[in-house]
Amino acid sequence: MSNWLTPISETAKSTLNIIKSIGPLLISQSNFASEAYARHLLRLASVEAAKELVNQEIDIYSKAKEQLIQRYIDADQVERIRIKRDLEDIESNVRSLNIAATAMNYLSLEQNSAEKVSDSQETSSLDQKEISPHWLDKFNELSRSRNEDWRANLLSCALAVESRRPGTVSPRALWLLGTLEEPIFKAFATILDLSSFIGSGLMIPDSEVTLLQKPVPNCELGDTVSIGRLVYLLSDIGVLAESLTTQRSFPQGSKFSVKYHSFHYCIECLSNPLTVEGVILTPLGSSLASFYSRNFNPLGAEIFQAWINSLDRNHFLVTKL
């Protein structure tokens, strides 16, 4: 039996998922780009081998583009139409390949982090399912488009995350990524930068009203933008839950972790349950957040610490970690 059927590492599986996302574009390795060869190749060299494969494809498309441009000069009108169509197709393929190459760079970073994961978590992730064909079709459509740099980078992040953990980036989140205008995404990114992990999810906990009304430092949308303004801008795209009806609850006796970057605490509900209100992500918002790298914001730290200080120590044990 062929040795490619033996189990491969988690990172190799993730890289293979990325290779599958660009499979139809592979031309220079046409005799070797079968799944059997890819599995064998990735077992030996993993991400680096896949990067080399993608870079070879980009190089071949670039040379083909140069040849077509030379032919275009001497071509008649009918032939120029065909060449122009071929050039557009090449450019689309190169855009998709570049996004895949960047995704592999992110995968390399994730691989380094994943080496610290516990054995039980590692075993669970090795049983991952494959990326759905529907997701790949939608991703290929988006990656071949003329994307702005920020959107292309996010598509690479989304592909890396989905390749590592299929099902994390929902089809709706992928669609939203392809249609979001940049100011709206910047508003969402700022909300994420201000958010803390409260239990298992991100949110901005209710704090002093004056803090929630303060201008957000380093906000790309302007120097006077508040959290309320950001929430208003995002009200129509389904990434934030309704603030009046949504809250995060922890029963009496429970113990959970809260964190804002390096500020990390354990909270134990001694004699009362705890209800935390604030700006909470929807499942769609959480899916989008899964491939965004959050930045530290001093207002986020200030809000988090103010919320920690507001907890009644008679009912809640707060331990700094």
Coordinates of C-alpha atoms in Angstrom, one line a residue:
M1 CA 0.0 0.0 0.0
S2 CA 1.3 3.5 -0.8
N3 CA 3.1 5.2 2.1
W4 CA 1.1 8.4 1.6
L5 CA -1.8 6.8 3.3
T6 CA 0.0 6.8 6.6
P7 CA -1.0 9.6 9.0
I8 CA 0.5 13.0 8.5
S9 CA 1.1 15.8 11.0
E10 CA -1.5 18.4 11.9
T11 CA 0.5 21.2 10.1
A12 CA 0.9 19.0 7.0
K13 CA -2.9 18.5 7.0
S14 CA -3.4 22.2 7.3
T15 CA -0.9 22.9 4.5
L16 CA -2.6 20.3 2.3
N17 CA -5.9 22.2 2.8
I18 CA -4.2 25.3 1.5
I19 CA -2.9 23.4 -1.5
K20 CA -6.4 22.1 -2.2
S21 CA -7.7 25.7 -2.2
I22 CA -5.4 26.4 -5.2
G23 CA -5.3 22.9 -6.7
P24 CA -7.0 23.9 -10.0
L25 CA -4.3 26.6 -10.6
L26 CA -1.3 24.2 -10.3
I27 CA 0.4 23.8 -13.7
S28 CA 4.1 23.3 -13.3
Q29 CA 3.7 20.3 -11.0
S30 CA 0.8 18.8 -13.1
N31 CA 2.4 15.3 -12.9
F32 CA 3.0 15.5 -9.2
A33 CA 0.2 17.6 -7.7
S34 CA -2.1 14.7 -7.0
E35 CA -3.1 14.3 -3.4
A36 CA -0.8 11.3 -3.0
Y37 CA 2.2 13.3 -4.1
A38 CA 1.2 16.3 -2.0
R39 CA 0.8 14.2 1.1
H40 CA 4.2 12.6 0.6
L41 CA 5.8 16.0 -0.1
L42 CA 4.3 17.7 2.9
R43 CA 5.2 14.8 5.2
L44 CA 8.9 15.5 4.3
A45 CA 9.0 19.3 4.4
S46 CA 5.6 20.5 5.3
V47 CA 5.0 24.3 4.9
E48 CA 8.3 25.1 3.3
A49 CA 7.8 22.5 0.5
A50 CA 4.3 23.9 -0.2
K51 CA 5.6 27.5 -0.3
E52 CA 8.2 26.4 -2.9
L53 CA 5.5 24.7 -5.0
V54 CA 3.3 27.9 -4.9
N55 CA 6.3 30.2 -5.7
Q56 CA 7.1 28.0 -8.7
E57 CA 3.5 28.5 -10.0
I58 CA 3.8 32.2 -9.5
D59 CA 7.0 32.3 -11.5
I60 CA 5.6 30.3 -14.4
Y61 CA 2.5 32.5 -14.6
S62 CA 4.8 35.6 -14.6
K63 CA 6.8 34.2 -17.5
A64 CA 3.7 33.3 -19.4
K65 CA 2.4 36.9 -18.8
E66 CA 5.6 38.3 -20.3
Q67 CA 5.2 36.1 -23.4
L68 CA 1.6 37.1 -23.9
I69 CA 2.5 40.8 -23.7
Q70 CA 5.1 40.3 -26.4
R71 CA 2.5 38.5 -28.6
Y72 CA 0.0 41.2 -27.9
I73 CA 2.2 43.8 -29.7
D74 CA 2.1 42.0 -33.0
A75 CA -1.4 40.5 -32.7
D76 CA -4.5 41.5 -34.8
Q77 CA -7.6 42.9 -33.1
V78 CA -9.3 39.5 -32.7
E79 CA -6.2 37.8 -31.2
R80 CA -5.7 40.8 -28.9
I81 CA -9.1 40.1 -27.3
R82 CA -8.1 36.5 -26.6
I83 CA -4.7 37.6 -25.2
K84 CA -6.3 40.2 -23.0
R85 CA -8.7 37.6 -21.6
D86 CA -5.7 35.2 -21.0
L87 CA -3.8 38.0 -19.2
E88 CA -6.7 38.8 -17.0
D89 CA -7.0 35.1 -16.1
I90 CA -3.3 34.9 -15.3
E91 CA -3.5 38.0 -13.1
S92 CA -6.5 36.4 -11.2
N93 CA -4.6 33.2 -10.7
V94 CA -1.5 35.0 -9.4
R95 CA -3.6 37.0 -7.0
S96 CA -5.0 33.7 -5.6
L97 CA -1.6 32.1 -5.4
N98 CA -0.2 35.1 -3.6
I99 CA -3.0 34.9 -1.0
A100 CA -2.2 31.2 -0.5
A101 CA 1.5 31.9 -0.1
T102 CA 0.8 34.5 2.6
A103 CA -1.6 32.0 4.3
M104 CA 1.3 29.6 4.5
N105 CA 3.4 32.3 6.3
Y106 CA 0.6 32.6 8.8
L107 CA 0.5 28.8 9.1
S108 CA 4.2 28.8 9.9
L109 CA 3.6 31.2 12.8
E110 CA 0.6 29.2 14.0
Q111 CA 2.7 26.0 13.8
N112 CA 5.2 27.5 16.2
S113 CA 2.4 28.4 18.7
A114 CA 0.8 25.0 18.2
E115 CA 3.9 23.2 19.4
K116 CA 3.0 24.5 22.9
V117 CA -0.5 22.9 22.8
S118 CA -1.2 20.1 25.2
D119 CA -1.3 16.5 23.9
S120 CA -5.1 16.2 24.5
Q121 CA -5.7 19.4 22.4
E122 CA -3.3 18.1 19.7
T123 CA -5.1 14.8 19.4
S124 CA -8.5 16.5 19.0
S125 CA -7.2 18.8 16.2
L126 CA -5.7 15.8 14.3
D127 CA -9.2 14.5 13.8
Q128 CA -10.1 17.6 11.9
K129 CA -12.5 17.5 9.0
E130 CA -11.6 18.9 5.6
I131 CA -12.6 22.3 4.3
S132 CA -16.0 22.1 2.6
P133 CA -16.0 22.4 -1.2
H134 CA -18.6 25.2 -0.9
W135 CA -16.2 27.2 1.3
L136 CA -13.3 26.6 -1.2
D137 CA -15.5 27.7 -4.1
K138 CA -16.4 30.9 -2.4
F139 CA -12.8 31.5 -1.3
N140 CA -11.4 31.0 -4.8
E141 CA -14.0 33.5 -6.2
L142 CA -12.9 36.1 -3.6
S143 CA -9.1 35.4 -3.9
R144 CA -9.1 35.9 -7.7
S145 CA -10.8 39.3 -7.4
R146 CA -8.9 42.6 -7.4
N147 CA -8.7 43.0 -3.6
E148 CA -7.3 45.8 -1.6
D149 CA -4.2 44.9 0.3
W150 CA -6.0 44.9 3.7
R151 CA -8.7 42.5 2.3
A152 CA -6.1 40.2 0.6
N153 CA -4.2 40.0 3.9
L154 CA -7.4 39.1 5.8
L155 CA -8.3 36.4 3.1
S156 CA -4.8 34.9 3.8
C157 CA -5.5 34.9 7.5
A158 CA -8.9 33.3 6.9
L159 CA -7.5 30.6 4.8
A160 CA -4.8 29.8 7.3
V161 CA -7.3 29.6 10.2
E162 CA -9.8 27.5 8.2
S163 CA -7.0 25.2 7.0
R164 CA -5.9 24.6 10.5
R165 CA -9.4 24.3 12.0
P166 CA -12.0 23.7 9.2
G167 CA -15.4 25.1 10.2
T168 CA -14.0 28.1 12.1
V169 CA -14.5 30.7 9.4
S170 CA -18.2 30.4 8.5
P171 CA -19.3 30.8 4.9
R172 CA -21.2 33.9 5.9
A173 CA -18.1 35.4 7.5
L174 CA -16.2 34.7 4.3
W175 CA -18.9 36.4 2.3
L176 CA -18.9 39.4 4.6
L177 CA -15.1 39.7 4.3
G178 CA -15.6 39.9 0.6
T179 CA -18.2 42.7 0.8
L180 CA -17.2 44.8 3.7
E181 CA -16.1 48.4 3.1
E182 CA -12.8 49.3 4.7
P183 CA -14.2 51.9 7.2
I184 CA -16.7 49.3 8.5
F185 CA -14.0 46.7 8.9
K186 CA -11.8 49.3 10.7
A187 CA -14.7 50.0 13.1
F188 CA -15.0 46.3 13.8
A189 CA -11.2 45.9 14.2
T190 CA -11.2 48.7 16.7
I191 CA -14.0 47.0 18.7
L192 CA -11.9 43.8 18.7
D193 CA -8.8 45.8 19.9
L194 CA -10.9 47.1 22.8
S195 CA -12.4 43.7 23.7
S196 CA -11.3 41.4 26.5
F197 CA -11.7 37.6 26.8
I198 CA -14.5 37.2 29.4
G199 CA -14.8 33.5 29.9
S200 CA -14.6 31.9 26.5
G201 CA -15.4 34.8 24.3
L202 CA -14.5 38.4 23.4
M203 CA -16.5 41.4 24.6
I204 CA -16.2 44.9 26.0
P205 CA -17.6 44.6 29.5
D206 CA -19.8 47.4 30.9
S207 CA -17.7 49.8 32.8
E208 CA -17.8 53.4 33.8
V209 CA -20.0 55.4 31.5
T210 CA -17.3 58.1 31.1
L211 CA -14.9 55.5 29.7
L212 CA -17.4 54.2 27.1
Q213 CA -17.9 57.8 26.0
K214 CA -14.2 58.6 25.7
P215 CA -12.6 59.0 22.2
V216 CA -10.8 55.8 21.3
P217 CA -7.0 56.3 21.1
N218 CA -5.3 55.4 17.9
C219 CA -8.6 54.9 16.1
E220 CA -8.1 55.0 12.3
L221 CA -11.5 56.5 11.8
G222 CA -10.7 59.7 13.6
D223 CA -9.6 61.2 16.9
T224 CA -13.1 61.8 18.3
V225 CA -14.7 58.4 17.6
S226 CA -16.3 56.7 20.7
I227 CA -17.3 53.1 21.3
G228 CA -20.9 54.2 20.9
R229 CA -20.1 55.5 17.4
L230 CA -18.3 52.3 16.5
V231 CA -21.3 50.2 17.6
Y232 CA -23.6 52.4 15.6
L233 CA -21.5 51.9 12.4
L234 CA -21.6 48.1 12.9
S235 CA -25.3 47.9 13.7
D236 CA -26.4 46.7 10.3
I237 CA -23.9 43.9 9.5
G238 CA -24.8 41.4 12.3
V239 CA -21.4 41.2 14.1
L240 CA -22.5 42.6 17.4
A241 CA -25.3 41.3 19.6
E242 CA -28.3 43.5 20.8
S243 CA -26.9 45.2 23.9
L244 CA -30.3 45.3 25.7
T245 CA -31.0 41.6 25.5
T246 CA -27.6 39.9 25.4
Q247 CA -25.3 39.2 28.4
R248 CA -22.8 36.7 29.5
S249 CA -23.7 34.8 32.7
F250 CA -21.7 32.7 35.1
P251 CA -23.4 30.6 37.8
Q252 CA -22.6 30.7 41.5
G253 CA -19.7 28.4 42.2
S254 CA -18.2 28.8 38.8
K255 CA -14.6 29.8 38.1
F256 CA -13.4 31.4 34.8
S257 CA -10.6 33.3 33.3
V258 CA -10.7 36.9 32.0
K259 CA -7.9 38.6 30.0
Y260 CA -6.9 41.7 28.2
H261 CA -3.5 41.1 26.6
S262 CA -1.1 40.7 29.5
F263 CA -3.7 41.5 32.2
H264 CA -5.0 38.1 33.3
Y265 CA -7.3 37.2 36.2
C266 CA -9.2 34.2 37.5
I267 CA -12.7 35.0 38.8
E268 CA -14.6 32.7 41.2
C269 CA -18.3 33.3 41.9
L270 CA -18.4 32.6 45.6
S271 CA -21.9 33.4 46.8
N272 CA -23.6 35.0 43.8
P273 CA -23.9 34.4 40.0
L274 CA -22.3 37.0 37.8
T275 CA -23.9 38.6 34.8
V276 CA -21.7 40.6 32.5
E277 CA -23.3 43.1 30.1
G278 CA -21.5 45.1 27.4
V279 CA -20.6 44.9 23.7
I280 CA -20.8 41.2 22.8
L281 CA -19.9 39.5 19.5
T282 CA -22.5 37.4 17.6
P283 CA -21.4 34.0 16.2
L284 CA -20.7 35.9 12.9
G285 CA -18.6 38.4 14.7
S286 CA -16.7 35.7 16.5
S287 CA -16.0 34.0 13.2
L288 CA -14.6 37.2 11.7
A289 CA -12.6 37.8 14.9
S290 CA -11.0 34.3 14.6
F291 CA -8.5 35.5 11.9
Y292 CA -7.9 39.1 13.1
S293 CA -4.8 39.7 15.2
R294 CA -5.9 42.1 18.0
N295 CA -3.8 45.1 18.9
F296 CA -3.3 46.6 22.4
N297 CA -5.3 49.8 23.0
P298 CA -4.9 51.7 26.3
L299 CA -8.6 52.4 26.5
G300 CA -9.3 48.6 26.3
A301 CA -7.0 48.1 29.2
E302 CA -8.6 50.9 31.1
I303 CA -12.1 49.6 30.6
F304 CA -11.0 46.0 31.5
Q305 CA -9.3 47.1 34.7
A306 CA -12.3 49.4 35.7
W307 CA -14.6 46.4 35.3
I308 CA -12.3 44.2 37.4
N309 CA -12.3 46.9 40.1
S310 CA -16.1 47.1 40.1
L311 CA -16.5 43.5 41.1
D312 CA -17.7 43.1 44.7
R313 CA -15.0 41.2 46.5
N314 CA -17.5 39.9 49.1
H315 CA -19.1 37.8 46.3
F316 CA -16.3 37.3 43.8
L317 CA -12.8 36.1 44.4
V318 CA -10.4 37.8 41.9
T319 CA -7.0 36.3 41.5
K320 CA -4.3 37.9 39.4
L321 CA -2.6 35.3 37.1

